[in-house]
Amino acid sequence: MVVKVYGPAYASPKRVLLCLVEKEIDFETVPVDLIAGENLTPDYLQLQPFGSLPVIQDGDYTLFESRAIIRYYAEKYKTQGTDLLGKTLEDQGLVNQWLEVEAHNYHPPLLNLVLHIMFSPHFGIVRNEQVINESEEKLVKVLDVYEDRLSKSKYLAGDFFSLADLSHIPFTSYLVGPVGKEYMIKERKHVSAWWDDISSRPSWLKVLEICK
């Protein structure tokens, strides 16, 4: 059964697509237009009651929340494709630690930047320069922690690419692209090298090609 992934045009679903490509899992994509409100239709709300993206359908199994989905597939297909969890329990602990850091420290200020700079005209959000400045200050502090961490290991959880790194890619591509804040990455030597590495992985290039 081919996995269906809803909403491939957006960053959170791309997190799932990245994982599926790394794990060599077949999938198909189902477009969902947030701007047109397709995420609020009764049919979609049957799948995702909060109207967010993404959702996956895997046969009779439905799952939402992108980080839950990537954990699920990384574990279900642990011996297939790229090992994204680590070989030891200690490795897995670090992967989960940095995945939580991404979710709770890195993502919130970055999401504010994305919403206020990229999407404010589309979702009725009034661009707020104070929110933008405060979010950038918060993100700078997180990136300083990353710079220290990545001076000691190639990737966030150690010397292997994992879910912790993968989870950063789609939204960071907004940061260095349409958000216009590439300097936040480039001015940090180790963060910059890490980003150049993970953003040039064949899996991400394939996702970008699929989602053109």
Backbone as JSON Lines, residues from 0, in Angstrom:
{"i":0,"aa":"M","n":[0.85,-1.19,0.0],"ca":[0.0,0.0,0.0],"c":[0.88,1.24,0.0]}
{"i":1,"aa":"V","n":[0.66,2.14,-0.94],"ca":[1.45,3.38,-1.04],"c":[0.94,4.38,-0.01]}
{"i":2,"aa":"V","n":[1.85,5.02,0.68],"ca":[1.5,6.04,1.67],"c":[1.01,7.29,0.95]}
{"i":3,"aa":"K","n":[-0.1,7.86,1.43],"ca":[-0.59,9.14,0.92],"c":[-0.18,10.24,1.88]}
{"i":4,"aa":"V","n":[0.41,11.31,1.34],"ca":[0.82,12.46,2.15],"c":[0.06,13.68,1.67]}
{"i":5,"aa":"Y","n":[-0.67,14.3,2.56],"ca":[-1.49,15.45,2.21],"c":[-0.72,16.77,2.4]}
{"i":6,"aa":"G","n":[-0.8,17.63,1.37],"ca":[-0.27,19.0,1.48],"c":[1.18,19.19,1.14]}
{"i":7,"aa":"P","n":[1.69,18.6,0.06],"ca":[3.14,18.61,-0.2],"c":[3.73,19.98,-0.51]}
{"i":8,"aa":"A","n":[2.89,20.98,-0.77],"ca":[3.43,22.31,-1.12],"c":[4.01,23.03,0.09]}
{"i":9,"aa":"Y","n":[3.72,22.54,1.3],"ca":[4.08,23.27,2.52],"c":[5.2,22.56,3.28]}
{"i":10,"aa":"A","n":[5.81,23.3,4.22],"ca":[7.03,22.83,4.85],"c":[6.83,21.61,5.75]}
{"i":11,"aa":"S","n":[5.8,21.61,6.57],"ca":[5.62,20.46,7.48],"c":[5.4,19.15,6.73]}
{"i":12,"aa":"P","n":[4.57,19.12,5.69],"ca":[4.48,17.89,4.9],"c":[5.82,17.5,4.25]}
{"i":13,"aa":"K","n":[6.62,18.49,3.86],"ca":[7.93,18.18,3.27],"c":[8.82,17.46,4.28]}
{"i":14,"aa":"R","n":[8.64,17.74,5.57],"ca":[9.37,17.01,6.61],"c":[9.08,15.51,6.5]}
{"i":15,"aa":"V","n":[7.81,15.19,6.26],"ca":[7.4,13.79,6.12],"c":[7.95,13.19,4.83]}
{"i":16,"aa":"L","n":[7.84,13.94,3.73],"ca":[8.35,13.44,2.45],"c":[9.84,13.13,2.54]}
{"i":17,"aa":"L","n":[10.59,14.01,3.2],"ca":[12.03,13.79,3.39],"c":[12.3,12.46,4.09]}
{"i":18,"aa":"C","n":[11.55,12.21,5.15],"ca":[11.72,10.97,5.89],"c":[11.41,9.76,5.01]}
{"i":19,"aa":"L","n":[10.31,9.84,4.26],"ca":[9.92,8.72,3.41],"c":[10.97,8.46,2.32]}
{"i":20,"aa":"V","n":[11.55,9.51,1.75],"ca":[12.6,9.32,0.74],"c":[13.82,8.69,1.39]}
{"i":21,"aa":"E","n":[14.24,9.2,2.54],"ca":[15.4,8.63,3.24],"c":[15.18,7.16,3.58]}
{"i":22,"aa":"K","n":[13.94,6.81,3.91],"ca":[13.62,5.43,4.31],"c":[13.22,4.55,3.13]}
{"i":23,"aa":"E","n":[13.25,5.12,1.92],"ca":[12.95,4.37,0.7],"c":[11.54,3.76,0.73]}
{"i":24,"aa":"I","n":[10.59,4.6,1.15],"ca":[9.18,4.2,1.24],"c":[8.41,4.87,0.1]}
{"i":25,"aa":"D","n":[7.63,4.09,-0.63],"ca":[6.83,4.64,-1.73],"c":[5.7,5.5,-1.18]}
{"i":26,"aa":"F","n":[5.42,6.59,-1.86],"ca":[4.33,7.47,-1.42],"c":[3.74,8.19,-2.62]}
{"i":27,"aa":"E","n":[2.55,8.74,-2.4],"ca":[1.96,9.66,-3.36],"c":[1.49,10.88,-2.59]}
{"i":28,"aa":"T","n":[1.37,12.01,-3.27],"ca":[0.98,13.24,-2.61],"c":[-0.42,13.67,-3.0]}
{"i":29,"aa":"V","n":[-1.09,14.31,-2.05],"ca":[-2.45,14.8,-2.26],"c":[-2.43,16.3,-1.98]}
{"i":30,"aa":"P","n":[-2.62,17.16,-2.99],"ca":[-2.58,18.61,-2.76],"c":[-3.68,19.07,-1.81]}
{"i":31,"aa":"V","n":[-3.32,20.01,-0.94],"ca":[-4.29,20.68,-0.07],"c":[-3.94,22.16,-0.08]}
{"i":32,"aa":"D","n":[-4.86,22.99,-0.52],"ca":[-4.61,24.43,-0.65],"c":[-5.09,25.14,0.62]}
{"i":33,"aa":"L","n":[-4.14,25.55,1.47],"ca":[-4.51,26.24,2.7],"c":[-5.15,27.59,2.41]}
{"i":34,"aa":"I","n":[-4.65,28.28,1.41],"ca":[-5.15,29.62,1.1],"c":[-6.61,29.56,0.66]}
{"i":35,"aa":"A","n":[-6.96,28.49,-0.04],"ca":[-8.36,28.3,-0.48],"c":[-9.22,27.66,0.61]}
{"i":36,"aa":"G","n":[-8.61,27.31,1.74],"ca":[-9.37,26.74,2.84],"c":[-9.69,25.27,2.7]}
{"i":37,"aa":"E","n":[-8.96,24.56,1.82],"ca":[-9.26,23.14,1.62],"c":[-8.97,22.3,2.86]}
{"i":38,"aa":"N","n":[-8.18,22.84,3.78],"ca":[-7.89,22.14,5.04],"c":[-9.04,22.24,6.04]}
{"i":39,"aa":"L","n":[-10.08,22.99,5.69],"ca":[-11.21,23.17,6.6],"c":[-12.49,22.53,6.08]}
{"i":40,"aa":"T","n":[-12.37,21.76,5.0],"ca":[-13.54,21.07,4.46],"c":[-13.9,19.9,5.37]}
{"i":41,"aa":"P","n":[-15.16,19.5,5.39],"ca":[-15.57,18.37,6.25],"c":[-14.75,17.1,5.98]}
{"i":42,"aa":"D","n":[-14.46,16.81,4.72],"ca":[-13.7,15.6,4.4],"c":[-12.3,15.65,5.01]}
{"i":43,"aa":"Y","n":[-11.65,16.82,4.89],"ca":[-10.3,16.92,5.45],"c":[-10.33,16.88,6.97]}
{"i":44,"aa":"L","n":[-11.31,17.53,7.57],"ca":[-11.4,17.55,9.04],"c":[-11.7,16.17,9.61]}
{"i":45,"aa":"Q","n":[-12.22,15.28,8.78],"ca":[-12.37,13.88,9.22],"c":[-11.0,13.25,9.44]}
{"i":46,"aa":"L","n":[-10.02,13.68,8.65],"ca":[-8.67,13.14,8.76],"c":[-7.85,13.87,9.81]}
{"i":47,"aa":"Q","n":[-8.0,15.2,9.86],"ca":[-7.21,16.03,10.77],"c":[-8.16,17.04,11.42]}
{"i":48,"aa":"P","n":[-8.65,16.76,12.61],"ca":[-9.71,17.58,13.2],"c":[-9.3,19.01,13.5]}
{"i":49,"aa":"F","n":[-8.0,19.3,13.5],"ca":[-7.53,20.66,13.75],"c":[-7.27,21.44,12.46]}
{"i":50,"aa":"G","n":[-7.42,20.76,11.32],"ca":[-7.25,21.43,10.03],"c":[-5.82,21.76,9.67]}
{"i":51,"aa":"S","n":[-4.86,21.1,10.31],"ca":[-3.44,21.36,10.03],"c":[-2.89,20.35,9.03]}
{"i":52,"aa":"L","n":[-1.71,20.66,8.52],"ca":[-0.98,19.76,7.65],"c":[0.28,19.29,8.37]}
{"i":53,"aa":"P","n":[0.75,18.07,8.05],"ca":[0.21,17.1,7.1],"c":[-0.66,16.05,7.78]}
{"i":54,"aa":"V","n":[-1.19,15.17,6.94],"ca":[-1.8,13.92,7.36],"c":[-1.23,12.84,6.45]}
{"i":55,"aa":"I","n":[-1.04,11.65,7.0],"ca":[-0.72,10.52,6.13],"c":[-1.8,9.46,6.27]}
{"i":56,"aa":"Q","n":[-2.04,8.76,5.17],"ca":[-2.87,7.56,5.18],"c":[-2.02,6.42,4.67]}
{"i":57,"aa":"D","n":[-1.94,5.39,5.47],"ca":[-1.14,4.2,5.16],"c":[-2.07,3.01,5.27]}
{"i":58,"aa":"G","n":[-2.75,2.71,4.16],"ca":[-3.8,1.71,4.23],"c":[-4.94,2.25,5.1]}
{"i":59,"aa":"D","n":[-5.29,1.5,6.15],"ca":[-6.35,1.92,7.06],"c":[-5.83,2.79,8.2]}
{"i":60,"aa":"Y","n":[-4.53,3.03,8.2],"ca":[-3.92,3.78,9.31],"c":[-3.76,5.25,8.93]}
{"i":61,"aa":"T","n":[-4.27,6.14,9.76],"ca":[-4.16,7.57,9.54],"c":[-3.39,8.18,10.71]}
{"i":62,"aa":"L","n":[-2.48,9.11,10.38],"ca":[-1.67,9.75,11.41],"c":[-1.42,11.19,11.02]}
{"i":63,"aa":"F","n":[-1.5,12.09,12.01],"ca":[-1.15,13.49,11.74],"c":[-0.11,13.96,12.74]}
{"i":64,"aa":"E","n":[0.39,15.17,12.53],"ca":[1.53,15.79,13.23],"c":[2.84,15.24,12.63]}
{"i":65,"aa":"S","n":[3.56,16.13,11.96],"ca":[4.7,15.69,11.15],"c":[5.79,14.99,11.95]}
{"i":66,"aa":"R","n":[6.08,15.47,13.15],"ca":[7.16,14.84,13.93],"c":[6.74,13.46,14.44]}
{"i":67,"aa":"A","n":[5.46,13.29,14.75],"ca":[4.96,11.97,15.12],"c":[5.07,11.02,13.93]}
{"i":68,"aa":"I","n":[4.78,11.53,12.75],"ca":[4.83,10.7,11.54],"c":[6.26,10.26,11.25]}
{"i":69,"aa":"I","n":[7.21,11.18,11.33],"ca":[8.59,10.8,10.99],"c":[9.16,9.84,12.03]}
{"i":70,"aa":"R","n":[8.78,10.01,13.29],"ca":[9.22,9.04,14.31],"c":[8.64,7.66,14.01]}
{"i":71,"aa":"Y","n":[7.38,7.64,13.61],"ca":[6.7,6.38,13.31],"c":[7.41,5.63,12.19]}
{"i":72,"aa":"Y","n":[7.69,6.33,11.09],"ca":[8.31,5.64,9.95],"c":[9.77,5.31,10.21]}
{"i":73,"aa":"A","n":[10.47,6.15,10.95],"ca":[11.87,5.85,11.26],"c":[11.98,4.59,12.11]}
{"i":74,"aa":"E","n":[11.0,4.38,12.96],"ca":[10.99,3.19,13.81],"c":[10.45,1.97,13.06]}
{"i":75,"aa":"K","n":[9.37,2.16,12.32],"ca":[8.74,1.03,11.61],"c":[9.69,0.43,10.59]}
{"i":76,"aa":"Y","n":[10.48,1.28,9.91],"ca":[11.39,0.81,8.87],"c":[12.84,1.05,9.28]}
{"i":77,"aa":"K","n":[13.13,0.76,10.53],"ca":[14.46,1.07,11.08],"c":[15.59,0.46,10.28]}
{"i":78,"aa":"T","n":[15.39,-0.75,9.76],"ca":[16.47,-1.45,9.05],"c":[16.46,-1.16,7.54]}
{"i":79,"aa":"Q","n":[15.57,-0.28,7.1],"ca":[15.46,0.05,5.67],"c":[15.92,1.48,5.43]}
{"i":80,"aa":"G","n":[16.68,1.7,4.37],"ca":[17.11,3.05,4.05],"c":[18.06,3.61,5.1]}
{"i":81,"aa":"T","n":[18.04,4.93,5.28],"ca":[18.91,5.6,6.23],"c":[18.42,5.37,7.65]}
{"i":82,"aa":"D","n":[19.33,4.98,8.55],"ca":[18.98,4.86,9.97],"c":[18.92,6.27,10.54]}
{"i":83,"aa":"L","n":[17.73,6.74,10.86],"ca":[17.53,8.11,11.32],"c":[17.39,8.21,12.84]}
{"i":84,"aa":"L","n":[17.54,7.07,13.53],"ca":[17.33,7.05,14.98],"c":[18.61,6.84,15.78]}
{"i":85,"aa":"G","n":[19.65,6.29,15.15],"ca":[20.88,5.97,15.88],"c":[20.93,4.51,16.3]}
{"i":86,"aa":"K","n":[22.11,4.04,16.54],"ca":[22.31,2.61,16.78],"c":[22.12,2.2,18.24]}
{"i":87,"aa":"T","n":[22.34,3.12,19.15],"ca":[22.25,2.78,20.58],"c":[21.11,3.56,21.23]}
{"i":88,"aa":"L","n":[20.74,3.13,22.43],"ca":[19.71,3.84,23.18],"c":[20.15,5.27,23.48]}
{"i":89,"aa":"E","n":[21.46,5.44,23.72],"ca":[21.99,6.78,23.99],"c":[21.89,7.67,22.75]}
{"i":90,"aa":"D","n":[22.19,7.08,21.57],"ca":[22.01,7.82,20.32],"c":[20.57,8.28,20.17]}
{"i":91,"aa":"Q","n":[19.66,7.36,20.42],"ca":[18.24,7.67,20.26],"c":[17.79,8.76,21.23]}
{"i":92,"aa":"G","n":[18.36,8.72,22.43],"ca":[18.05,9.77,23.39],"c":[18.45,11.14,22.88]}
{"i":93,"aa":"L","n":[19.64,11.23,22.28],"ca":[20.11,12.51,21.74],"c":[19.29,12.95,20.53]}
{"i":94,"aa":"V","n":[18.92,11.99,19.68],"ca":[18.08,12.33,18.53],"c":[16.77,12.94,19.02]}
{"i":95,"aa":"N","n":[16.14,12.29,20.0],"ca":[14.87,12.8,20.51],"c":[15.05,14.12,21.23]}
{"i":96,"aa":"Q","n":[16.17,14.28,21.93],"ca":[16.44,15.55,22.61],"c":[16.47,16.7,21.61]}
{"i":97,"aa":"W","n":[17.25,16.53,20.54],"ca":[17.39,17.63,19.57],"c":[16.17,17.79,18.68]}
{"i":98,"aa":"L","n":[15.41,16.71,18.53],"ca":[14.12,16.84,17.82],"c":[13.15,17.68,18.66]}
{"i":99,"aa":"E","n":[13.2,17.51,19.97],"ca":[12.39,18.34,20.86],"c":[12.87,19.79,20.86]}
{"i":100,"aa":"V","n":[14.18,19.98,20.81],"ca":[14.72,21.34,20.73],"c":[14.21,22.03,19.45]}
{"i":101,"aa":"E","n":[14.24,21.3,18.35],"ca":[13.74,21.86,17.09],"c":[12.28,22.26,17.24]}
{"i":102,"aa":"A","n":[11.48,21.4,17.86],"ca":[10.05,21.65,17.96],"c":[9.72,22.81,18.9]}
{"i":103,"aa":"H","n":[10.46,22.93,20.0],"ca":[10.06,23.86,21.05],"c":[10.92,25.13,21.14]}
{"i":104,"aa":"N","n":[12.14,25.1,20.63],"ca":[13.02,26.26,20.71],"c":[13.28,26.91,19.35]}
{"i":105,"aa":"Y","n":[13.53,26.07,18.35],"ca":[13.88,26.57,17.02],"c":[12.65,26.94,16.2]}
{"i":106,"aa":"H","n":[11.69,26.05,16.17],"ca":[10.55,26.22,15.27],"c":[9.65,27.41,15.62]}
{"i":107,"aa":"P","n":[9.29,27.65,16.88],"ca":[8.33,28.74,17.15],"c":[8.77,30.11,16.65]}
{"i":108,"aa":"P","n":[10.0,30.58,16.95],"ca":[10.37,31.9,16.41],"c":[10.51,31.89,14.89]}
{"i":109,"aa":"L","n":[10.97,30.77,14.33],"ca":[11.08,30.7,12.87],"c":[9.7,30.73,12.23]}
{"i":110,"aa":"L","n":[8.74,30.04,12.83],"ca":[7.38,30.06,12.3],"c":[6.82,31.48,12.31]}
{"i":111,"aa":"N","n":[7.09,32.22,13.37],"ca":[6.64,33.62,13.42],"c":[7.22,34.43,12.26]}
{"i":112,"aa":"L","n":[8.5,34.22,11.98],"ca":[9.13,34.93,10.86],"c":[8.46,34.54,9.53]}
{"i":113,"aa":"V","n":[8.22,33.25,9.37],"ca":[7.59,32.77,8.13],"c":[6.19,33.37,7.97]}
{"i":114,"aa":"L","n":[5.41,33.35,9.05],"ca":[4.04,33.84,8.97],"c":[3.98,35.34,8.71]}
{"i":115,"aa":"H","n":[4.84,36.1,9.39],"ca":[4.76,37.55,9.28],"c":[5.47,38.1,8.04]}
{"i":116,"aa":"I","n":[6.44,37.37,7.52],"ca":[7.17,37.86,6.35],"c":[6.64,37.23,5.06]}
{"i":117,"aa":"M","n":[6.38,35.93,5.09],"ca":[5.98,35.24,3.86],"c":[4.47,35.2,3.64]}
{"i":118,"aa":"F","n":[3.74,34.87,4.7],"ca":[2.34,34.5,4.52],"c":[1.33,35.52,5.02]}
{"i":119,"aa":"S","n":[1.79,36.63,5.59],"ca":[0.84,37.59,6.14],"c":[-0.2,38.08,5.12]}
{"i":120,"aa":"P","n":[0.16,38.28,3.84],"ca":[-0.86,38.74,2.9],"c":[-1.95,37.7,2.61]}
{"i":121,"aa":"H","n":[-1.62,36.42,2.84],"ca":[-2.52,35.34,2.44],"c":[-3.46,34.88,3.54]}
{"i":122,"aa":"F","n":[-3.07,35.03,4.8],"ca":[-3.85,34.48,5.91],"c":[-4.43,35.55,6.83]}
{"i":123,"aa":"G","n":[-4.48,36.79,6.37],"ca":[-5.08,37.84,7.17],"c":[-4.27,38.21,8.39]}
{"i":124,"aa":"I","n":[-2.97,37.9,8.38],"ca":[-2.09,38.26,9.49],"c":[-1.52,39.65,9.21]}
{"i":125,"aa":"V","n":[-1.64,40.53,10.18],"ca":[-1.07,41.87,10.04],"c":[0.43,41.78,10.37]}
{"i":126,"aa":"R","n":[1.25,42.13,9.4],"ca":[2.7,42.08,9.61],"c":[3.08,42.96,10.79]}
{"i":127,"aa":"N","n":[3.77,42.35,11.75],"ca":[4.12,43.05,12.99],"c":[5.64,43.07,13.12]}
{"i":128,"aa":"E","n":[6.23,44.24,12.96],"ca":[7.69,44.34,13.0],"c":[8.26,43.99,14.38]}
{"i":129,"aa":"Q","n":[7.5,44.27,15.42],"ca":[7.97,43.91,16.76],"c":[8.06,42.4,16.92]}
{"i":130,"aa":"V","n":[7.05,41.69,16.43],"ca":[7.07,40.22,16.47],"c":[8.25,39.69,15.66]}
{"i":131,"aa":"I","n":[8.48,40.29,14.5],"ca":[9.6,39.87,13.65],"c":[10.92,40.07,14.37]}
{"i":132,"aa":"N","n":[11.12,41.23,14.97],"ca":[12.38,41.51,15.66],"c":[12.58,40.61,16.88]}
{"i":133,"aa":"E","n":[11.52,40.43,17.65],"ca":[11.63,39.57,18.84],"c":[11.88,38.12,18.45]}
{"i":134,"aa":"S","n":[11.25,37.66,17.38],"ca":[11.44,36.28,16.91],"c":[12.86,36.09,16.41]}
{"i":135,"aa":"E","n":[13.39,37.08,15.71],"ca":[14.77,36.99,15.23],"c":[15.74,36.93,16.41]}
{"i":136,"aa":"E","n":[15.5,37.72,17.45],"ca":[16.36,37.69,18.63],"c":[16.33,36.31,19.3]}
{"i":137,"aa":"K","n":[15.16,35.73,19.4],"ca":[15.03,34.4,20.0],"c":[15.77,33.36,19.16]}
{"i":138,"aa":"L","n":[15.61,33.46,17.84],"ca":[16.24,32.49,16.96],"c":[17.76,32.62,16.99]}
{"i":139,"aa":"V","n":[18.26,33.83,17.12],"ca":[19.71,34.05,17.24],"c":[20.26,33.29,18.44]}
{"i":140,"aa":"K","n":[19.56,33.35,19.56],"ca":[20.03,32.65,20.77],"c":[20.06,31.14,20.55]}
{"i":141,"aa":"V","n":[19.05,30.62,19.87],"ca":[19.02,29.18,19.58],"c":[20.17,28.81,18.65]}
{"i":142,"aa":"L","n":[20.38,29.61,17.63],"ca":[21.46,29.32,16.67],"c":[22.83,29.42,17.32]}
{"i":143,"aa":"D","n":[22.97,30.25,18.33],"ca":[24.24,30.3,19.06],"c":[24.48,28.99,19.81]}
{"i":144,"aa":"V","n":[23.42,28.42,20.36],"ca":[23.54,27.1,21.01],"c":[23.91,26.05,19.96]}
{"i":145,"aa":"Y","n":[23.28,26.11,18.8],"ca":[23.59,25.18,17.73],"c":[25.05,25.31,17.29]}
{"i":146,"aa":"E","n":[25.52,26.53,17.2],"ca":[26.91,26.75,16.78],"c":[27.87,26.06,17.73]}
{"i":147,"aa":"D","n":[27.59,26.17,19.02],"ca":[28.44,25.49,20.01],"c":[28.33,23.97,19.86]}
{"i":148,"aa":"R","n":[27.12,23.48,19.73],"ca":[26.93,22.03,19.6],"c":[27.62,21.49,18.34]}
{"i":149,"aa":"L","n":[27.45,22.19,17.23],"ca":[27.99,21.71,15.96],"c":[29.49,21.94,15.82]}
{"i":150,"aa":"S","n":[30.08,22.64,16.76],"ca":[31.54,22.72,16.81],"c":[32.14,21.45,17.4]}
{"i":151,"aa":"K","n":[31.27,20.62,17.99],"ca":[31.73,19.4,18.68],"c":[31.29,18.13,17.96]}
{"i":152,"aa":"S","n":[30.29,18.23,17.09],"ca":[29.84,17.05,16.34],"c":[29.32,17.5,14.99]}
{"i":153,"aa":"K","n":[29.4,16.61,14.0],"ca":[29.02,16.97,12.64],"c":[27.53,17.27,12.52]}
{"i":154,"aa":"Y","n":[26.73,16.48,13.25],"ca":[25.28,16.65,13.24],"c":[24.79,16.88,14.66]}
{"i":155,"aa":"L","n":[23.53,17.19,14.82],"ca":[23.05,17.58,16.14],"c":[23.12,16.46,17.17]}
{"i":156,"aa":"A","n":[22.81,15.25,16.77],"ca":[22.8,14.14,17.72],"c":[24.12,13.38,17.76]}
{"i":157,"aa":"G","n":[25.09,13.79,16.96],"ca":[26.37,13.08,16.91],"c":[26.96,13.16,15.52]}
{"i":158,"aa":"D","n":[27.64,12.11,15.12],"ca":[28.3,12.11,13.82],"c":[27.48,11.39,12.75]}
{"i":159,"aa":"F","n":[26.17,11.32,12.94],"ca":[25.29,10.68,11.97],"c":[24.07,11.57,11.74]}
{"i":160,"aa":"F","n":[23.61,11.6,10.48],"ca":[22.41,12.34,10.11],"c":[21.19,11.64,10.69]}
{"i":161,"aa":"S","n":[20.31,12.4,11.31],"ca":[19.17,11.79,12.0],"c":[17.9,12.63,11.81]}
{"i":162,"aa":"L","n":[16.82,12.15,12.43],"ca":[15.58,12.9,12.42],"c":[15.77,14.32,12.94]}
{"i":163,"aa":"A","n":[16.69,14.48,13.89],"ca":[16.92,15.8,14.49],"c":[17.36,16.81,13.44]}
{"i":164,"aa":"D","n":[18.24,16.39,12.55],"ca":[18.69,17.27,11.46],"c":[17.61,17.41,10.4]}
{"i":165,"aa":"L","n":[17.05,16.28,10.01],"ca":[16.04,16.24,8.95],"c":[14.89,17.2,9.25]}
{"i":166,"aa":"S","n":[14.47,17.25,10.5],"ca":[13.3,18.03,10.87],"c":[13.5,19.53,10.65]}
{"i":167,"aa":"H","n":[14.76,19.97,10.62],"ca":[15.06,21.39,10.43],"c":[14.97,21.84,8.97]}
{"i":168,"aa":"I","n":[15.08,20.93,8.03],"ca":[15.37,21.33,6.65],"c":[14.27,22.16,6.0]}
{"i":169,"aa":"P","n":[12.99,21.74,6.02],"ca":[12.0,22.49,5.24],"c":[11.82,23.94,5.7]}
{"i":170,"aa":"F","n":[11.71,24.17,7.0],"ca":[11.5,25.55,7.45],"c":[12.76,26.38,7.35]}
{"i":171,"aa":"T","n":[13.94,25.77,7.53],"ca":[15.18,26.53,7.37],"c":[15.35,26.96,5.92]}
{"i":172,"aa":"S","n":[14.83,26.17,4.99],"ca":[14.89,26.57,3.58],"c":[14.08,27.84,3.34]}
{"i":173,"aa":"Y","n":[13.02,28.06,4.13],"ca":[12.3,29.33,4.08],"c":[13.17,30.45,4.64]}
{"i":174,"aa":"L","n":[13.84,30.17,5.76],"ca":[14.66,31.19,6.43],"c":[15.72,31.73,5.49]}
{"i":175,"aa":"V","n":[16.41,30.83,4.78],"ca":[17.52,31.26,3.91],"c":[17.02,31.7,2.53]}
{"i":176,"aa":"G","n":[15.74,31.41,2.25],"ca":[15.16,31.78,0.95],"c":[14.22,32.96,1.07]}
{"i":177,"aa":"P","n":[12.9,32.72,0.97],"ca":[11.94,33.83,0.9],"c":[11.87,34.71,2.14]}
{"i":178,"aa":"V","n":[12.23,34.19,3.32],"ca":[12.22,35.03,4.52],"c":[13.36,36.05,4.47]}
{"i":179,"aa":"G","n":[14.44,35.7,3.75],"ca":[15.53,36.65,3.54],"c":[16.48,36.81,4.71]}
{"i":180,"aa":"K","n":[16.63,35.75,5.52],"ca":[17.5,35.83,6.7],"c":[18.67,34.84,6.6]}
{"i":181,"aa":"E","n":[19.18,34.62,5.42],"ca":[20.25,33.64,5.21],"c":[21.47,33.95,6.08]}
{"i":182,"aa":"Y","n":[21.71,35.23,6.32],"ca":[22.89,35.63,7.11],"c":[22.88,35.0,8.5]}
{"i":183,"aa":"M","n":[21.7,34.69,9.04],"ca":[21.63,34.09,10.36],"c":[22.3,32.72,10.38]}
{"i":184,"aa":"I","n":[22.25,32.03,9.26],"ca":[22.93,30.75,9.12],"c":[24.38,30.96,8.72]}
{"i":185,"aa":"K","n":[24.61,31.79,7.71],"ca":[25.93,31.91,7.11],"c":[26.97,32.54,8.04]}
{"i":186,"aa":"E","n":[26.54,33.36,8.97],"ca":[27.53,34.02,9.84],"c":[28.0,33.13,10.99]}
{"i":187,"aa":"R","n":[27.47,31.92,11.05],"ca":[27.9,30.94,12.06],"c":[28.58,29.78,11.33]}
{"i":188,"aa":"K","n":[29.87,29.68,11.51],"ca":[30.71,28.77,10.72],"c":[30.19,27.33,10.74]}
{"i":189,"aa":"H","n":[29.93,26.81,11.92],"ca":[29.55,25.4,12.04],"c":[28.09,25.18,11.64]}
{"i":190,"aa":"V","n":[27.23,26.12,11.97],"ca":[25.84,26.03,11.53],"c":[25.78,26.09,10.01]}
{"i":191,"aa":"S","n":[26.57,26.96,9.42],"ca":[26.6,27.1,7.96],"c":[27.06,25.82,7.29]}
{"i":192,"aa":"A","n":[28.12,25.2,7.82],"ca":[28.61,23.94,7.24],"c":[27.57,22.84,7.38]}
{"i":193,"aa":"W","n":[26.92,22.8,8.53],"ca":[25.85,21.81,8.77],"c":[24.7,22.02,7.78]}
{"i":194,"aa":"W","n":[24.28,23.27,7.6],"ca":[23.18,23.55,6.69],"c":[23.56,23.19,5.25]}
{"i":195,"aa":"D","n":[24.77,23.54,4.83],"ca":[25.2,23.2,3.48],"c":[25.16,21.69,3.26]}
{"i":196,"aa":"D","n":[25.52,20.95,4.29],"ca":[25.53,19.48,4.23],"c":[24.1,18.94,4.11]}
{"i":197,"aa":"I","n":[23.25,19.28,5.06],"ca":[21.93,18.65,5.11],"c":[21.02,19.13,3.97]}
{"i":198,"aa":"S","n":[21.21,20.37,3.53],"ca":[20.34,20.89,2.47],"c":[20.77,20.42,1.08]}
{"i":199,"aa":"S","n":[21.91,19.77,0.99],"ca":[22.35,19.24,-0.3],"c":[22.15,17.72,-0.39]}
{"i":200,"aa":"R","n":[21.5,17.14,0.6],"ca":[21.24,15.69,0.55],"c":[20.33,15.35,-0.64]}
{"i":201,"aa":"P","n":[20.58,14.24,-1.3],"ca":[19.74,13.84,-2.44],"c":[18.26,13.77,-2.08]}
{"i":202,"aa":"S","n":[17.95,13.4,-0.84],"ca":[16.55,13.29,-0.44],"c":[15.84,14.64,-0.51]}
{"i":203,"aa":"W","n":[16.51,15.71,-0.05],"ca":[15.9,17.03,-0.1],"c":[15.78,17.52,-1.53]}
{"i":204,"aa":"L","n":[16.79,17.28,-2.33],"ca":[16.72,17.68,-3.74],"c":[15.57,16.95,-4.44]}
{"i":205,"aa":"K","n":[15.36,15.7,-4.08],"ca":[14.24,14.94,-4.67],"c":[12.91,15.52,-4.22]}
{"i":206,"aa":"V","n":[12.78,15.86,-2.94],"ca":[11.55,16.45,-2.43],"c":[11.25,17.76,-3.17]}
{"i":207,"aa":"L","n":[12.27,18.59,-3.34],"ca":[12.07,19.85,-4.05],"c":[11.6,19.61,-5.49]}
{"i":208,"aa":"E","n":[12.13,18.59,-6.11],"ca":[11.73,18.26,-7.48],"c":[10.28,17.79,-7.52]}
{"i":209,"aa":"I","n":[9.91,16.94,-6.56],"ca":[8.54,16.41,-6.5],"c":[7.54,17.54,-6.28]}
{"i":210,"aa":"C","n":[7.92,18.53,-5.47],"ca":[6.98,19.58,-5.04],"c":[7.03,20.84,-5.9]}
{"i":211,"aa":"K","n":[7.67,20.78,-7.04],"ca":[7.73,21.95,-7.92],"c":[6.34,22.43,-8.3]}
